[in-house]
Short mmCIF file of C-alpha atoms in Angstrom, two decimals:
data_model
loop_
_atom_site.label_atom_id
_atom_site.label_comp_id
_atom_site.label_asym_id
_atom_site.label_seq_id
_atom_site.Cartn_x
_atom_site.Cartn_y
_atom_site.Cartn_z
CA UNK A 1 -21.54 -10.15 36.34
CA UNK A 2 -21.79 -9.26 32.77
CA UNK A 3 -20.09 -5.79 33.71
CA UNK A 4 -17.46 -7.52 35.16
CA UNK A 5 -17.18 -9.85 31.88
CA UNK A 6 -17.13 -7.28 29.83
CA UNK A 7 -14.38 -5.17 31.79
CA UNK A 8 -12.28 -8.04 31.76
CA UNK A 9 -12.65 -8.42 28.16
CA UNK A 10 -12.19 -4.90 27.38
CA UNK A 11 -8.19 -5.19 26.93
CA UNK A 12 -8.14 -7.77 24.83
CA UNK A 13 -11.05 -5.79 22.65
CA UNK A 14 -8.72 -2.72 22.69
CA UNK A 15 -5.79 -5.21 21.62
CA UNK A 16 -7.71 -6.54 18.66
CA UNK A 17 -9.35 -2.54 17.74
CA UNK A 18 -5.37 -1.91 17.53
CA UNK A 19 -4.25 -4.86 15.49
CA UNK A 20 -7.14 -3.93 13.02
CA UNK A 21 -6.17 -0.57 12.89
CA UNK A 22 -2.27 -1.59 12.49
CA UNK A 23 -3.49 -3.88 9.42
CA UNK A 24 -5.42 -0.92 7.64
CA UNK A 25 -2.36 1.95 8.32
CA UNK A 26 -0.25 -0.85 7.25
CA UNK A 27 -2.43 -0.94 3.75
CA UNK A 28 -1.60 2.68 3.19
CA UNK A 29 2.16 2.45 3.18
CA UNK A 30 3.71 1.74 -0.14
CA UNK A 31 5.74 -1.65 0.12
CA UNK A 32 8.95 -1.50 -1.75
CA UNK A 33 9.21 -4.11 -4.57
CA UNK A 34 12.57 -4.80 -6.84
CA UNK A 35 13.21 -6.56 -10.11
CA UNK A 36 15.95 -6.80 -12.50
CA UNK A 37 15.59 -5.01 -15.48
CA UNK A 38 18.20 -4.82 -18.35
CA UNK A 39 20.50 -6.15 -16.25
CA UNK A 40 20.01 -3.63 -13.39
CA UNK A 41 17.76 -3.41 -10.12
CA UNK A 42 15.18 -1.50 -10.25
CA UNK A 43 12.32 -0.24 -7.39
CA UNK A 44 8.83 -0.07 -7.56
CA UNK A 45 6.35 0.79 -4.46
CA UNK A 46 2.86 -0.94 -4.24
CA UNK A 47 -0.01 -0.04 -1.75
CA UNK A 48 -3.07 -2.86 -1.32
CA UNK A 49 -6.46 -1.53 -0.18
CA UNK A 50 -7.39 -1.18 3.26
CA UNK A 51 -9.89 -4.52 3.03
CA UNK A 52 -7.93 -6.73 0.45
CA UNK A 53 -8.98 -9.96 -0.41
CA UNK A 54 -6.43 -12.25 -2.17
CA UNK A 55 -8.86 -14.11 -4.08
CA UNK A 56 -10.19 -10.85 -5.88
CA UNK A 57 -9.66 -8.65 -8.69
CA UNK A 58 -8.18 -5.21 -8.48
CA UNK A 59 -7.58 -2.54 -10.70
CA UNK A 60 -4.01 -1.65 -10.90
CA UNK A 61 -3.30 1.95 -10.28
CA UNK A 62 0.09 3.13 -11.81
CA UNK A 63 0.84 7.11 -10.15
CA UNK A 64 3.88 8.12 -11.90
CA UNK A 65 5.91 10.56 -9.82
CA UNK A 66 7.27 14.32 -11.14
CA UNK A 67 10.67 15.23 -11.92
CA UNK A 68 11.36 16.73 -8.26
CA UNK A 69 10.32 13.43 -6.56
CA UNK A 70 10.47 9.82 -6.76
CA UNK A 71 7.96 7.07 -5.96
CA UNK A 72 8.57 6.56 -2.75
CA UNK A 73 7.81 10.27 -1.71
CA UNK A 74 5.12 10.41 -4.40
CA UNK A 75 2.41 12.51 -2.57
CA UNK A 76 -0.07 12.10 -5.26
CA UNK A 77 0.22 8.03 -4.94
CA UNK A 78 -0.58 8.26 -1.20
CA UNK A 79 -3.35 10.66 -1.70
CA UNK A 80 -4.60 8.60 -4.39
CA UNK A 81 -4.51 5.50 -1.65
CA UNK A 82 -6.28 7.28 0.42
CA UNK A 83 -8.98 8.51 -1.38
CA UNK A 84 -9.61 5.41 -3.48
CA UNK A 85 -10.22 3.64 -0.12
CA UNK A 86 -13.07 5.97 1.05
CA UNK A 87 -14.47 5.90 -2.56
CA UNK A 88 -14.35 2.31 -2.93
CA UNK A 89 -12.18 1.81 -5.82
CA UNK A 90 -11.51 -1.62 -5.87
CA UNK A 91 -7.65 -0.74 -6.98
CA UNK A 92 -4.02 -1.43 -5.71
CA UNK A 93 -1.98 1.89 -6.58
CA UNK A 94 1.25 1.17 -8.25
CA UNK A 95 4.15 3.58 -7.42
CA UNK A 96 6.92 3.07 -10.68
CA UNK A 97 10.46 4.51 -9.66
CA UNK A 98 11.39 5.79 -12.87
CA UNK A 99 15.01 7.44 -13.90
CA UNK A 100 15.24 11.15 -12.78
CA UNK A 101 18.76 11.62 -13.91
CA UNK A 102 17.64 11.50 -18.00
CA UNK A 103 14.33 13.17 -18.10
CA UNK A 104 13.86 12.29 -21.64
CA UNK A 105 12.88 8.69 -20.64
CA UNK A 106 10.61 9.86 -18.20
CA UNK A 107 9.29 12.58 -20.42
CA UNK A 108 8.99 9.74 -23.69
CA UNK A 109 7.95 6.41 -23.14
CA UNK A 110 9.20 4.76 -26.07
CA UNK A 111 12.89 6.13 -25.17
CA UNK A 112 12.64 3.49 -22.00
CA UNK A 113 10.21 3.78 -18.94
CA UNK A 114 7.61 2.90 -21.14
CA UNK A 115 9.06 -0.78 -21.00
CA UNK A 116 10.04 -0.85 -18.00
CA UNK A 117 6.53 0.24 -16.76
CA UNK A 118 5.32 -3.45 -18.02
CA UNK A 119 7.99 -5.19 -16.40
CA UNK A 120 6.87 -3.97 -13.62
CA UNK A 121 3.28 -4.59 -14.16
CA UNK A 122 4.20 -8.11 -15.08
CA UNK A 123 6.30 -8.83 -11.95
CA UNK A 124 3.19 -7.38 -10.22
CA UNK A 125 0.64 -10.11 -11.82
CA UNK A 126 2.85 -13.08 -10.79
CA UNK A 127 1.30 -12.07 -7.05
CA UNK A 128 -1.98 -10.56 -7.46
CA UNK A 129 -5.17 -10.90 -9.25
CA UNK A 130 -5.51 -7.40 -11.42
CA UNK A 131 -7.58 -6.41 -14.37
CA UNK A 132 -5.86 -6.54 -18.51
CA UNK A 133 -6.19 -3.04 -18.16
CA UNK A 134 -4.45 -0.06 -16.12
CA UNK A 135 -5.62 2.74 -14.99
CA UNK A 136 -2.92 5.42 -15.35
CA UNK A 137 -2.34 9.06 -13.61
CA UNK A 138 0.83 11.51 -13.11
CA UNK A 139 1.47 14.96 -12.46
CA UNK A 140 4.21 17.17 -14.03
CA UNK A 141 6.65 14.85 -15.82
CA UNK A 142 4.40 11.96 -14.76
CA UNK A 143 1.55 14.17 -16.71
CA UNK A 144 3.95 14.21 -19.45
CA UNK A 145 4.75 10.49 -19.41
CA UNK A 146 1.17 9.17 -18.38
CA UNK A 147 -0.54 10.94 -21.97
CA UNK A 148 1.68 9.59 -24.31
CA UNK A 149 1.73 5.78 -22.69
CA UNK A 150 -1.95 5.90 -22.88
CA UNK A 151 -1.96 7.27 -26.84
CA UNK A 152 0.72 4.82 -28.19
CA UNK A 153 -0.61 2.07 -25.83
CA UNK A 154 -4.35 2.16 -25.82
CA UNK A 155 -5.11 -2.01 -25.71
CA UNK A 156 -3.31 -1.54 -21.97
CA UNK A 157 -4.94 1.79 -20.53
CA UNK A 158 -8.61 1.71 -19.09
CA UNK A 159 -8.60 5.40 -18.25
CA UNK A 160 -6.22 8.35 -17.90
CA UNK A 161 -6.30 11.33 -15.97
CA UNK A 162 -3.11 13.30 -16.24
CA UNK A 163 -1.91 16.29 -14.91
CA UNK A 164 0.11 19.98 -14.96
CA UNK A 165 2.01 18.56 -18.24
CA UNK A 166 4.97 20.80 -19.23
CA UNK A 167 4.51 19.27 -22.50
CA UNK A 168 2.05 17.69 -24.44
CA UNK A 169 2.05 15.45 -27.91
CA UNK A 170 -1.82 15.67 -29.21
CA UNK A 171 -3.29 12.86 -31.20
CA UNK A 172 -1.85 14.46 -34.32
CA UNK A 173 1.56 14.67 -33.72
CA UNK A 174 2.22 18.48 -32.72
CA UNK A 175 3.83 19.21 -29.80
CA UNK A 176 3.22 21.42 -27.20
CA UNK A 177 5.39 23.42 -25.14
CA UNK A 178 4.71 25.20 -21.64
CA UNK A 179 5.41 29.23 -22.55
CA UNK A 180 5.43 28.96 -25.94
CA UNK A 181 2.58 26.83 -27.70
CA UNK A 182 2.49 24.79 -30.38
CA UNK A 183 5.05 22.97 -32.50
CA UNK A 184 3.60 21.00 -35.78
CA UNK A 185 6.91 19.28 -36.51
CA UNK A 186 8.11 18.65 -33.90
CA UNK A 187 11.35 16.39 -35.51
CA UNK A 188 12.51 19.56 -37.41
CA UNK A 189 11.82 22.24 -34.38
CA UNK A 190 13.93 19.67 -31.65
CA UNK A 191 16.72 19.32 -34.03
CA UNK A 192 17.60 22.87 -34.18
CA UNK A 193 19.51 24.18 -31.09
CA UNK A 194 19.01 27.73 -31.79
CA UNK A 195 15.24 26.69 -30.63
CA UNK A 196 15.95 25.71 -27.39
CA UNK A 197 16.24 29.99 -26.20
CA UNK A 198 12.54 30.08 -27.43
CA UNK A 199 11.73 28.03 -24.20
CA UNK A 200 12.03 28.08 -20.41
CA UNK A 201 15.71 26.96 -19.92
CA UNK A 202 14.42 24.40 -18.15
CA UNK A 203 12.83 22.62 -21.56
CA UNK A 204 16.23 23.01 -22.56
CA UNK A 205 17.03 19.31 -22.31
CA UNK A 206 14.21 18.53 -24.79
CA UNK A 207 16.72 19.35 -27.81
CA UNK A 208 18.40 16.20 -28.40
CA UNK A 209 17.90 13.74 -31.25
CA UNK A 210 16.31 10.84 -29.18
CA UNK A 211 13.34 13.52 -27.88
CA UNK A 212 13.38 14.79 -31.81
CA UNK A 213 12.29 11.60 -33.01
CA UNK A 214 9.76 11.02 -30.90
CA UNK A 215 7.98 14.30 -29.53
CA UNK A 216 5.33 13.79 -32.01
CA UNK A 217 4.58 10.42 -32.34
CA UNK A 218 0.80 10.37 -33.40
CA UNK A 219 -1.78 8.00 -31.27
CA UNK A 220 -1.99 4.82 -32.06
CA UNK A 221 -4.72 3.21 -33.27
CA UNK A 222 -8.17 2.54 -31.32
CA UNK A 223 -6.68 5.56 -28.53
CA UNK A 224 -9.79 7.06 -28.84
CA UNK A 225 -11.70 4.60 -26.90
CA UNK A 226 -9.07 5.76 -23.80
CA UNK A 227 -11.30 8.31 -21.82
CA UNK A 228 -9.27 11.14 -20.11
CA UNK A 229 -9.33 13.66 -17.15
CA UNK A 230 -7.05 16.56 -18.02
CA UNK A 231 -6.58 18.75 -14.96
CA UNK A 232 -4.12 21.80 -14.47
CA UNK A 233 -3.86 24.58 -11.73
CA UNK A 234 -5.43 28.03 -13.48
CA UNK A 235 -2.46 29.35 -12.11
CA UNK A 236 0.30 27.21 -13.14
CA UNK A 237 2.53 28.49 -16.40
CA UNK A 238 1.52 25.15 -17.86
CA UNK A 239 -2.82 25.87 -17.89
CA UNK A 240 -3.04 27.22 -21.81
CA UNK A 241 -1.28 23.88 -22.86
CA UNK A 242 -3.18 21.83 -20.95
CA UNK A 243 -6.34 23.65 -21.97
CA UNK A 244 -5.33 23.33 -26.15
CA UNK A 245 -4.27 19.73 -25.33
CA UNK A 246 -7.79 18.92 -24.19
CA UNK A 247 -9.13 20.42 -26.95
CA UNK A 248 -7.02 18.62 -28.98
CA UNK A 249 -8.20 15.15 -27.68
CA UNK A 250 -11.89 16.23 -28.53
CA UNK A 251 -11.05 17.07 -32.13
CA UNK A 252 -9.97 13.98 -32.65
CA UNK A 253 -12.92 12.07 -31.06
CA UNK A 254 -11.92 11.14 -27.41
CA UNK A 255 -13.95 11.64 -24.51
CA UNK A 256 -12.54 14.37 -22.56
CA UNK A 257 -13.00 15.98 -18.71
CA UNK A 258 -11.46 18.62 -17.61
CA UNK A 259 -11.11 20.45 -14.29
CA UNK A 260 -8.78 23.33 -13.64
CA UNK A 261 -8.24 23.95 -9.49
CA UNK A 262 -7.09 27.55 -8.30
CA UNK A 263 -3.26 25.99 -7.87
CA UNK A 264 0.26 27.31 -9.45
CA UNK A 265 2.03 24.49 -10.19
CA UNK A 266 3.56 22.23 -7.23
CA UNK A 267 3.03 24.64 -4.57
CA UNK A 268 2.88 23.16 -1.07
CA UNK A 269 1.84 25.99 0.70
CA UNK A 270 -1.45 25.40 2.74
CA UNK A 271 -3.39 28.54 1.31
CA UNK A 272 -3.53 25.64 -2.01
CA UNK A 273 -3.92 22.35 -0.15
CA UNK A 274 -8.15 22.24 -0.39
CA UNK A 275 -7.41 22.85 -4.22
CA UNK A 276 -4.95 20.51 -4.77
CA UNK A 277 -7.08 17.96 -3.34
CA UNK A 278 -9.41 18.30 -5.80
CA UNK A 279 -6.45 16.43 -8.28
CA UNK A 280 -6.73 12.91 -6.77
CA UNK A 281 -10.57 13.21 -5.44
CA UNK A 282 -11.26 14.13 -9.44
CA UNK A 283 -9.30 11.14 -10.63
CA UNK A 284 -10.75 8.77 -8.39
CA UNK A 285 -14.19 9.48 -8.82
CA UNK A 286 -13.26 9.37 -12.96
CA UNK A 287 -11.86 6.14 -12.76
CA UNK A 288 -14.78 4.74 -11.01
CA UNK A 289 -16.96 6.00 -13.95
CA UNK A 290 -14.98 4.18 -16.44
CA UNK A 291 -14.60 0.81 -14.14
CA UNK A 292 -18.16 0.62 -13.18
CA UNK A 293 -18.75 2.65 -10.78
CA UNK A 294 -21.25 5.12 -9.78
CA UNK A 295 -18.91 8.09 -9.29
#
């Protein structure tokens, strides 16, 4: 009899296994979220955890996307889902859609997406229960853009790990440049055009005199109390910058990690893939030491 009651059951058991299962893929894939912004629509993606609970607070994750992508193919954002989930990082990852077509917004923070990243996390408040403070990551441009939103706005950023930066402004103002090194005024070296064949032509765009003015904005006041992860592939074009930039953080007093994975930079080939997993595993388990956690 109890056989028989259980057989009978066993669809409806299976049904409910599947619904569950629905809910939690469901979790993983990035929900597309608009709001009007200057006067313009503008797209942002936004992934809950796999066991959310409406009534708690989370820890907002903002993953800003490279220049090659946007956020709704943002790799790193889904891996960083993922791997918050199985590390219990009470977080909901925050996918920004920033403008591709000017890089120097993406690049610069105070030349636009900076704003427009806290519209965004305002618009994202009016539904859910988050912490004051962000926890912010990106790779590439999003390396570029994550470090200087977290040194000119340190009351905002809980922790930063950023990533495979093809430039970098250090607390001090100097500027670094991928294949070249380091720029002390920055103002004076982007104004000059005959700079610009000094650099990969692909930098070229930097030489304008928005990105002049503000390549080497200095850190704000109090970013020292903003711990970071600096990571970069040993074999990416990019690792001597990354490596001075992190040195450049501890001269000035912050806490710094670093890890550098045997990657070039972007490479999807599968002879990398156990490396680059080591990019959001490291920043998960580094955001969980600065919220609290164990990691």
């Amino acid at each position: 009899m109890n056989q028989r009651f259980l057989v009978l059951r066993s669809p409806l058991f299976f049904m409910a296994a599947f619904l569950l299962a629905s809910v939690q893929s469901a979790s993983l894939e990035f929900q597309p979220r608009t709001l009007v912004y200057k006067d313009s629509e503008r797209t942002y993606y936004l992934a809950l955890p796999q066991d959310f609970e409406p009534t708690k607070s989370y820890w907002p994750l903002v993953v800003v996307h490279g220049g090659g992508g946007n956020a709704q193919n943002n790799s790193k954002a889904i891996a960083m889902r993922r791997i918050a989930d199985e590390m219990d990082l009470d977080a909901i990852v925050i996918a920004p859609e920033f403008i591709t077509e000017d890089k120097q917004v993406s690049r610069f923070p105070n030349l636009g997406e900076g704003e427009f990243l806290k519209a965004v996390l305002m618009d994202v408040r009016k539904e859910f229960n988050l912490h004051d403070k962000i926890l912010l990551n990106g790779y590439s441009m999003g390396g570029q853009f994550s470090h200087r939103f977290a040194l000119r706005n340190p009351g905002m950023v809980q922790a930063c790990a950023t990533f495979a930066a093809g430039t970098w402004t250090t607390p001090d103002g100097r500027l670094l440049i991928e294949q070249y090194g380091v720029v002390k005024d920055p103002n004076t070296f982007l104004s000059d055009h005959e700079n610009a064949k000094k650099i990969p032509e692909r930098l070229a765009d930097l030489f304008d005199k928005r990105t002049a003015q503000v390549a080497g904005l200095p850190a704000a006041k109090g970013a020292e109390k903003v711990p970071f992860l600096v990571m970069c592939g040993a074999l990416d074009t990019r690792h001597e910058i990354a490596v001075q930039f992190a040195e450049s953080l501890r001269d000035s007093g912050f806490k710094v990690e670093t890890e550098w994975p045997i990657t070039p930079h972007g490479s999807r080939s599968e002879e990398y893939s156990a490396e680059f997993e080591k990019y959001p595993e490291h920043a998960i388990r580094f955001f969980k030491k600065h919220t609290g956690g164990n990691e």
